[in-house]
């Protein structure tokens, strides 16, 4: 039995040697046939052989030139000078986006607009000074004209604290050519003045103070408080837009990194096919390979050139996407330059803690900040509408000073007496009556009636003068006047305020529901982002193992091909498999970096992790 096994083993061993020798001989057969092929070719005419060799060389050169032109065309991009490169790091790309991105600029201008709206509302409390000089002349038939000049000035201001309003006034007027029917003349005739001009000055202040409704909050203060919140909301929108743009820049940057590495990888694969074609052309020229081998390699070469063309197109697409985010002007010179990323994908084994990521998102997400501000706006509305349901009780007070002076006429000295009835019969009916009465008394022998004399006090010195005297008289002890009053309003139903209050409370419930829904959305996005980071990290490890094994397989397949134990088809399969494995590795690396940027966006830690400081808008408090 042992002898049989021994013979079987020996037979198998010799069969293996014979088969291996056969394979080796078959592999070496083309080389052994070279002398015979050479002898057959020598039998032909020497001129024909020389002509065929020359023609074959021209064909090889022509084929090489054709593929060389296709190779150059595969790397050409429309509108881009590939020789003009622009090195670009990720930080530089983010900086350019912050300076030039149009979406960020739109959000920034909205913040500035909201600042102007706030300043406009605050302008309600700016003091207002007004002055009104007026000159008028009044005439009527049969009377002298009267000139009137008035100078009125005022100072108004709303008081933000308490909602009061202060109104100060200064009025100064002078009226000329008084007649006996003039009120000013009648008032001053007792002083024995024939003044033709009266000077009147008034200085005072009015103050209105709400005591119940509109005391703690009114519509103006409500609008200012709301506008401050709107300004903060616009700042939150600006931060959200900026974070979104930075995330787009990061993703586009890593997409460009992948596209360029993918182009290089497929270009290396194309160069392998070109090298195989060169070797096959040499073998065909030497007569050790059939011309059919050229077709197989040329087909693979064309496929790989198509892959390079598509990869080049993808480079242009990702580069244009990145340029759109970085450039402000459509005519910027950077459009014709080729961007060259200088940062390489990073990798870390540090795990991401979900709870910490969720806490960062809840604290920092602009969407949640906007809803918190909306809740505060709703609280302001509730406070205001609740105040409007109260009755109105306003305190009204006035304090004023009045000054008067007379000028432009003759003053009667003090102690002078004048008759009670004076004048002529044509101008005074009392004189005519007295004259008739005396005539009657004379006829009956009675004595005439003599008009009584009255003493004129004379015009005091403090009333004698012009405008300056009336202004001085403002501050006499007998000049002040004041008044104090209360305005009370009791609405019977006040359905408007009650309806507005009910609507504000309904909006409060709505905002609370929106906040809960947004928090759920944020938590879901954070969990998905953390999962994407962990998945991408593991993909990097598996892709690296796959690429390493594909390199080993290709090296083994190449050795088998060199000894004739493999075919061109299998070699191309291994080369393409390695190319795909390398692409999977660089895709996994770039996806890992993109997932990190997406995690920054979902947790709103983009500014902190990229050392970006964003100034808050001015609140003008």
Tab-separated table of N, CA, C and O in Angstrom, residues 181-260:
chain	number	residue	atom	x	y	z
A	181	UNK	N	-61.007	151.532	20.511
A	181	UNK	CA	-61.721	150.259	20.543
A	181	UNK	C	-60.782	149.068	20.732
A	181	UNK	O	-61.244	147.945	20.816
A	182	UNK	N	-59.514	149.373	20.748
A	182	UNK	CA	-58.533	148.292	20.912
A	182	UNK	C	-58.545	147.810	22.346
A	182	UNK	O	-58.579	148.606	23.286
A	183	UNK	N	-58.525	146.513	22.511
A	183	UNK	CA	-58.574	145.955	23.872
A	183	UNK	C	-57.386	146.405	24.693
A	183	UNK	O	-57.502	146.758	25.861
A	184	UNK	N	-56.222	146.410	24.057
A	184	UNK	CA	-55.026	146.818	24.772
A	184	UNK	C	-55.131	148.276	25.202
A	184	UNK	O	-54.717	148.667	26.296
A	185	UNK	N	-55.724	149.126	24.331
A	185	UNK	CA	-55.879	150.544	24.666
A	185	UNK	C	-56.816	150.703	25.852
A	185	UNK	O	-56.557	151.470	26.774
A	186	UNK	N	-57.916	149.998	25.829
A	186	UNK	CA	-58.872	150.112	26.916
A	186	UNK	C	-58.277	149.626	28.227
A	186	UNK	O	-58.597	150.123	29.296
A	187	UNK	N	-57.395	148.593	28.133
A	187	UNK	CA	-56.792	148.069	29.344
A	187	UNK	C	-55.789	149.050	29.927
A	187	UNK	O	-55.564	149.083	31.127
A	188	UNK	N	-55.133	149.825	29.057
A	188	UNK	CA	-54.064	150.706	29.534
A	188	UNK	C	-54.477	152.154	29.641
A	188	UNK	O	-53.695	152.992	30.078
A	189	UNK	N	-55.714	152.506	29.256
A	189	UNK	CA	-56.137	153.900	29.321
A	189	UNK	C	-56.232	154.396	30.741
A	189	UNK	O	-56.068	155.582	31.010
A	190	UNK	N	-56.523	153.471	31.642
A	190	UNK	CA	-56.621	153.879	33.037
A	190	UNK	C	-55.278	154.336	33.572
A	190	UNK	O	-55.209	155.017	34.579
A	191	UNK	N	-54.221	153.904	32.896
A	191	UNK	CA	-52.904	154.335	33.327
A	191	UNK	C	-52.516	155.684	32.724
A	191	UNK	O	-51.399	156.158	32.923
A	192	UNK	N	-53.398	156.219	31.936
A	192	UNK	CA	-53.106	157.503	31.340
A	192	UNK	C	-52.080	157.415	30.245
A	192	UNK	O	-51.249	158.289	30.092
A	193	UNK	N	-52.161	156.358	29.445
A	193	UNK	CA	-51.176	156.154	28.372
A	193	UNK	C	-51.870	156.220	27.042
A	193	UNK	O	-52.954	155.680	26.852
A	194	UNK	N	-51.209	156.895	26.107
A	194	UNK	CA	-51.683	156.907	24.719
A	194	UNK	C	-50.780	156.051	23.859
A	194	UNK	O	-50.483	156.390	22.732
A	195	UNK	N	-50.320	154.916	24.438
A	195	UNK	CA	-49.373	154.048	23.729
A	195	UNK	C	-50.002	153.498	22.467
A	195	UNK	O	-51.180	153.119	22.451
A	196	UNK	N	-49.178	153.484	21.409
A	196	UNK	CA	-49.639	152.911	20.150
A	196	UNK	C	-49.149	151.485	19.950
A	196	UNK	O	-49.496	150.885	18.943
A	197	UNK	N	-48.344	150.924	20.847
A	197	UNK	CA	-47.801	149.564	20.721
A	197	UNK	C	-47.873	148.866	22.070
A	197	UNK	O	-47.515	149.448	23.097
A	198	UNK	N	-48.346	147.612	22.021
A	198	UNK	CA	-48.433	146.772	23.216
A	198	UNK	C	-47.519	145.570	23.045
A	198	UNK	O	-47.571	144.894	22.010
A	199	UNK	N	-46.698	145.285	24.052
A	199	UNK	CA	-45.753	144.170	24.021
A	199	UNK	C	-46.193	143.140	25.057
A	199	UNK	O	-46.360	143.467	26.243
A	200	UNK	N	-46.398	141.922	24.604
A	200	UNK	CA	-46.857	140.838	25.476
A	200	UNK	C	-45.890	139.654	25.322
A	200	UNK	O	-45.576	139.235	24.204
A	201	UNK	N	-45.431	139.086	26.437
A	201	UNK	CA	-44.533	137.931	26.447
A	201	UNK	C	-45.093	136.862	27.371
A	201	UNK	O	-45.635	137.186	28.448
A	202	UNK	N	-44.972	135.605	26.954
A	202	UNK	CA	-45.423	134.467	27.763
A	202	UNK	C	-44.355	133.378	27.702
A	202	UNK	O	-43.837	133.042	26.623
A	203	UNK	N	-44.054	132.812	28.845
A	203	UNK	CA	-43.074	131.727	28.973
A	203	UNK	C	-43.656	130.694	29.926
A	203	UNK	O	-44.089	131.039	31.040
A	204	UNK	N	-43.668	129.416	29.464
A	204	UNK	CA	-44.262	128.405	30.326
A	204	UNK	C	-43.923	126.997	29.888
A	204	UNK	O	-43.234	126.779	28.885
A	205	UNK	N	-44.448	126.037	30.636
A	205	UNK	CA	-44.199	124.633	30.362
A	205	UNK	C	-45.451	123.840	30.712
A	205	UNK	O	-46.119	124.104	31.723
A	206	UNK	N	-45.783	122.857	29.829
A	206	UNK	CA	-46.871	121.912	30.069
A	206	UNK	C	-46.275	120.523	30.240
A	206	UNK	O	-45.359	120.136	29.495
A	207	UNK	N	-46.797	119.772	31.180
A	207	UNK	CA	-46.297	118.411	31.405
A	207	UNK	C	-47.481	117.488	31.626
A	207	UNK	O	-48.356	117.765	32.455
A	208	UNK	N	-47.490	116.392	30.838
A	208	UNK	CA	-48.541	115.390	30.948
A	208	UNK	C	-47.902	114.066	31.344
A	208	UNK	O	-46.966	113.591	30.664
A	209	UNK	N	-48.420	113.463	32.412
A	209	UNK	CA	-47.831	112.226	32.923
A	209	UNK	C	-48.910	111.159	33.094
A	209	UNK	O	-49.843	111.324	33.890
A	210	UNK	N	-48.812	110.027	32.309
A	210	UNK	CA	-49.752	108.922	32.561
A	210	UNK	C	-49.488	108.314	33.941
A	210	UNK	O	-48.329	108.103	34.329
A	211	UNK	N	-50.574	108.024	34.664
A	211	UNK	CA	-50.449	107.444	35.997
A	211	UNK	C	-50.864	105.978	36.048
A	211	UNK	O	-50.501	105.282	37.001
A	212	UNK	N	-51.590	105.519	35.055
A	212	UNK	CA	-52.074	104.133	35.097
A	212	UNK	C	-51.788	103.445	33.765
A	212	UNK	O	-50.795	102.760	33.620
A	213	UNK	N	-52.644	103.667	32.772
A	213	UNK	CA	-52.381	103.128	31.441
A	213	UNK	C	-51.227	103.910	30.805
A	213	UNK	O	-51.142	105.129	30.935
A	214	UNK	N	-50.340	103.195	30.097
A	214	UNK	CA	-49.171	103.753	29.402
A	214	UNK	C	-48.091	104.268	30.353
A	214	UNK	O	-47.143	104.926	29.910
A	215	UNK	N	-48.229	103.977	31.661
A	215	UNK	CA	-47.177	104.419	32.582
A	215	UNK	C	-45.945	103.509	32.485
A	215	UNK	O	-44.825	103.979	32.301
A	216	UNK	N	-46.136	102.204	32.580
A	216	UNK	CA	-45.010	101.275	32.540
A	216	UNK	C	-44.590	100.936	31.123
A	216	UNK	O	-43.412	100.708	30.842
A	217	UNK	N	-45.524	100.902	30.188
A	217	UNK	CA	-45.217	100.609	28.788
A	217	UNK	C	-46.283	101.255	27.919
A	217	UNK	O	-47.472	101.238	28.262
A	218	UNK	N	-45.855	101.871	26.837
A	218	UNK	CA	-46.768	102.404	25.842
A	218	UNK	C	-46.359	101.844	24.481
A	218	UNK	O	-45.433	101.046	24.372
A	219	UNK	N	-47.071	102.275	23.444
A	219	UNK	CA	-46.816	101.690	22.131
A	219	UNK	C	-45.416	102.017	21.617
A	219	UNK	O	-44.763	101.182	20.983
A	220	UNK	N	-44.920	103.221	21.900
A	220	UNK	CA	-43.582	103.586	21.427
A	220	UNK	C	-42.518	102.719	22.098
A	220	UNK	O	-41.630	102.170	21.428
A	221	UNK	N	-42.600	102.597	23.420
A	221	UNK	CA	-41.627	101.759	24.119
A	221	UNK	C	-41.776	100.290	23.736
A	221	UNK	O	-40.787	99.549	23.671
A	222	UNK	N	-42.993	99.874	23.451
A	222	UNK	CA	-43.197	98.499	22.984
A	222	UNK	C	-42.496	98.262	21.652
A	222	UNK	O	-41.783	97.269	21.465
A	223	UNK	N	-42.680	99.197	20.700
A	223	UNK	CA	-42.049	99.047	19.394
A	223	UNK	C	-40.520	99.061	19.501
A	223	UNK	O	-39.831	98.329	18.784
A	224	UNK	N	-39.985	99.872	20.406
A	224	UNK	CA	-38.527	99.911	20.575
A	224	UNK	C	-38.017	98.592	21.133
A	224	UNK	O	-36.997	98.038	20.671
A	225	UNK	N	-38.713	98.057	22.128
A	225	UNK	CA	-38.294	96.766	22.690
A	225	UNK	C	-38.361	95.662	21.643
A	225	UNK	O	-37.461	94.825	21.539
A	226	UNK	N	-39.445	95.675	20.864
A	226	UNK	CA	-39.591	94.647	19.820
A	226	UNK	C	-38.505	94.804	18.772
A	226	UNK	O	-37.917	93.818	18.302
A	227	UNK	N	-38.185	96.055	18.385
A	227	UNK	CA	-37.173	96.275	17.357
A	227	UNK	C	-35.798	95.819	17.840
A	227	UNK	O	-34.992	95.322	17.048
A	228	UNK	N	-35.519	95.970	19.122
A	228	UNK	CA	-34.251	95.458	19.655
A	228	UNK	C	-34.180	93.940	19.498
A	228	UNK	O	-33.135	93.386	19.177
A	229	UNK	N	-35.305	93.285	19.726
A	229	UNK	CA	-35.338	91.836	19.530
A	229	UNK	C	-35.234	91.478	18.048
A	229	UNK	O	-34.578	90.498	17.686
A	230	UNK	N	-35.880	92.281	17.197
A	230	UNK	CA	-35.767	92.028	15.756
A	230	UNK	C	-34.323	92.197	15.288
A	230	UNK	O	-33.851	91.456	14.416
A	231	UNK	N	-33.645	93.170	15.857
A	231	UNK	CA	-32.241	93.357	15.515
A	231	UNK	C	-31.420	92.137	15.912
A	231	UNK	O	-30.563	91.672	15.152
A	232	UNK	N	-31.692	91.595	17.090
A	232	UNK	CA	-30.978	90.390	17.512
A	232	UNK	C	-31.359	89.194	16.636
A	232	UNK	O	-30.519	88.316	16.367
A	233	UNK	N	-32.611	89.165	16.191
A	233	UNK	CA	-33.010	88.086	15.285
A	233	UNK	C	-32.287	88.191	13.945
A	233	UNK	O	-31.857	87.172	13.378
A	234	UNK	N	-32.164	89.404	13.435
A	234	UNK	CA	-31.423	89.573	12.174
A	234	UNK	C	-29.959	89.188	12.360
A	234	UNK	O	-29.340	88.633	11.447
A	235	UNK	N	-29.406	89.454	13.538
A	235	UNK	CA	-28.038	89.015	13.815
A	235	UNK	C	-27.966	87.499	13.862
A	235	UNK	O	-27.002	86.901	13.367
A	236	UNK	N	-28.985	86.850	14.437
A	236	UNK	CA	-29.021	85.382	14.436
A	236	UNK	C	-29.130	84.842	13.015
A	236	UNK	O	-28.480	83.838	12.658
A	237	UNK	N	-29.943	85.502	12.184
A	237	UNK	CA	-30.042	85.079	10.781
A	237	UNK	C	-28.703	85.263	10.062
A	237	UNK	O	-28.325	84.437	9.227
A	238	UNK	N	-28.024	86.368	10.368
A	238	UNK	CA	-26.713	86.601	9.766
A	238	UNK	C	-25.725	85.512	10.179
A	238	UNK	O	-24.974	84.995	9.342
A	239	UNK	N	-25.736	85.148	11.440
A	239	UNK	CA	-24.838	84.081	11.904
A	239	UNK	C	-25.200	82.740	11.263
A	239	UNK	O	-24.313	81.968	10.876
A	240	UNK	N	-26.500	82.467	11.171
A	240	UNK	CA	-26.908	81.212	10.532
A	240	UNK	C	-26.470	81.173	9.073
A	240	UNK	O	-25.947	80.161	8.596
A	241	UNK	N	-26.675	82.298	8.357
A	241	UNK	CA	-26.267	82.349	6.960
A	241	UNK	C	-24.758	82.230	6.824
A	241	UNK	O	-24.249	81.540	5.927
A	242	UNK	N	-24.023	82.864	7.719
A	242	UNK	CA	-22.566	82.790	7.665
A	242	UNK	C	-22.092	81.371	7.935
A	242	UNK	O	-21.192	80.856	7.249
A	243	UNK	N	-22.685	80.725	8.941
A	243	UNK	CA	-22.323	79.337	9.239
A	243	UNK	C	-22.640	78.443	8.045
A	243	UNK	O	-21.855	77.545	7.691
A	244	UNK	N	-23.787	78.683	7.417
A	244	UNK	CA	-24.165	77.872	6.255
A	244	UNK	C	-23.177	78.067	5.106
A	244	UNK	O	-22.768	77.095	4.459
A	245	UNK	N	-22.779	79.310	4.859
A	245	UNK	CA	-21.833	79.567	3.780
A	245	UNK	C	-20.465	78.951	4.092
A	245	UNK	O	-19.814	78.360	3.216
A	246	UNK	N	-20.021	79.067	5.342
A	246	UNK	CA	-18.745	78.461	5.719
A	246	UNK	C	-18.811	76.952	5.532
A	246	UNK	O	-17.858	76.322	5.040
A	247	UNK	N	-19.952	76.343	5.916
A	247	UNK	CA	-20.109	74.905	5.680
A	247	UNK	C	-20.059	74.557	4.199
A	247	UNK	O	-19.448	73.556	3.805
A	248	UNK	N	-20.690	75.405	3.367
A	248	UNK	CA	-20.623	75.169	1.920
A	248	UNK	C	-19.193	75.313	1.400
A	248	UNK	O	-18.767	74.544	0.533
A	249	UNK	N	-18.468	76.285	1.923
A	249	UNK	CA	-17.073	76.460	1.516
A	249	UNK	C	-16.253	75.237	1.903
A	249	UNK	O	-15.442	74.730	1.099
A	250	UNK	N	-16.457	74.742	3.114
A	250	UNK	CA	-15.699	73.565	3.552
A	250	UNK	C	-16.028	72.355	2.691
A	250	UNK	O	-15.117	71.630	2.260
A	251	UNK	N	-17.305	72.135	2.443
A	251	UNK	CA	-17.675	70.980	1.614
A	251	UNK	C	-17.145	71.131	0.189
A	251	UNK	O	-16.636	70.165	-0.395
A	252	UNK	N	-17.260	72.334	-0.377
A	252	UNK	CA	-16.762	72.541	-1.736
A	252	UNK	C	-15.246	72.412	-1.788
A	252	UNK	O	-14.703	71.900	-2.782
A	253	UNK	N	-14.584	72.875	-0.750
A	253	UNK	CA	-13.123	72.765	-0.707
A	253	UNK	C	-12.706	71.300	-0.723
A	253	UNK	O	-11.821	70.900	-1.499
A	254	UNK	N	-13.340	70.491	0.125
A	254	UNK	CA	-12.964	69.068	0.160
A	254	UNK	C	-13.439	68.342	-1.098
A	254	UNK	O	-12.785	67.378	-1.521
A	255	UNK	N	-14.543	68.787	-1.698
A	255	UNK	CA	-14.940	68.200	-2.989
A	255	UNK	C	-13.892	68.496	-4.061
A	255	UNK	O	-13.597	67.633	-4.908
A	256	UNK	N	-13.328	69.699	-4.029
A	256	UNK	CA	-12.280	70.023	-4.985
A	256	UNK	C	-11.029	69.195	-4.721
A	256	UNK	O	-10.365	68.736	-5.666
A	257	UNK	N	-10.709	69.002	-3.445
A	257	UNK	CA	-9.569	68.138	-3.106
A	257	UNK	C	-9.792	66.729	-3.650
A	257	UNK	O	-8.901	66.129	-4.262
A	258	UNK	N	-10.986	66.196	-3.462
A	258	UNK	CA	-11.274	64.865	-3.975
A	258	UNK	C	-11.220	64.832	-5.496
A	258	UNK	O	-10.677	63.891	-6.090
A	259	UNK	N	-11.789	65.851	-6.138
A	259	UNK	CA	-11.805	65.859	-7.605
A	259	UNK	C	-10.394	65.877	-8.170
A	259	UNK	O	-10.096	65.164	-9.141
A	260	UNK	N	-9.530	66.689	-7.583
A	260	UNK	CA	-8.142	66.738	-8.068
A	260	UNK	C	-7.415	65.428	-7.812
A	260	UNK	O	-6.669	64.939	-8.677
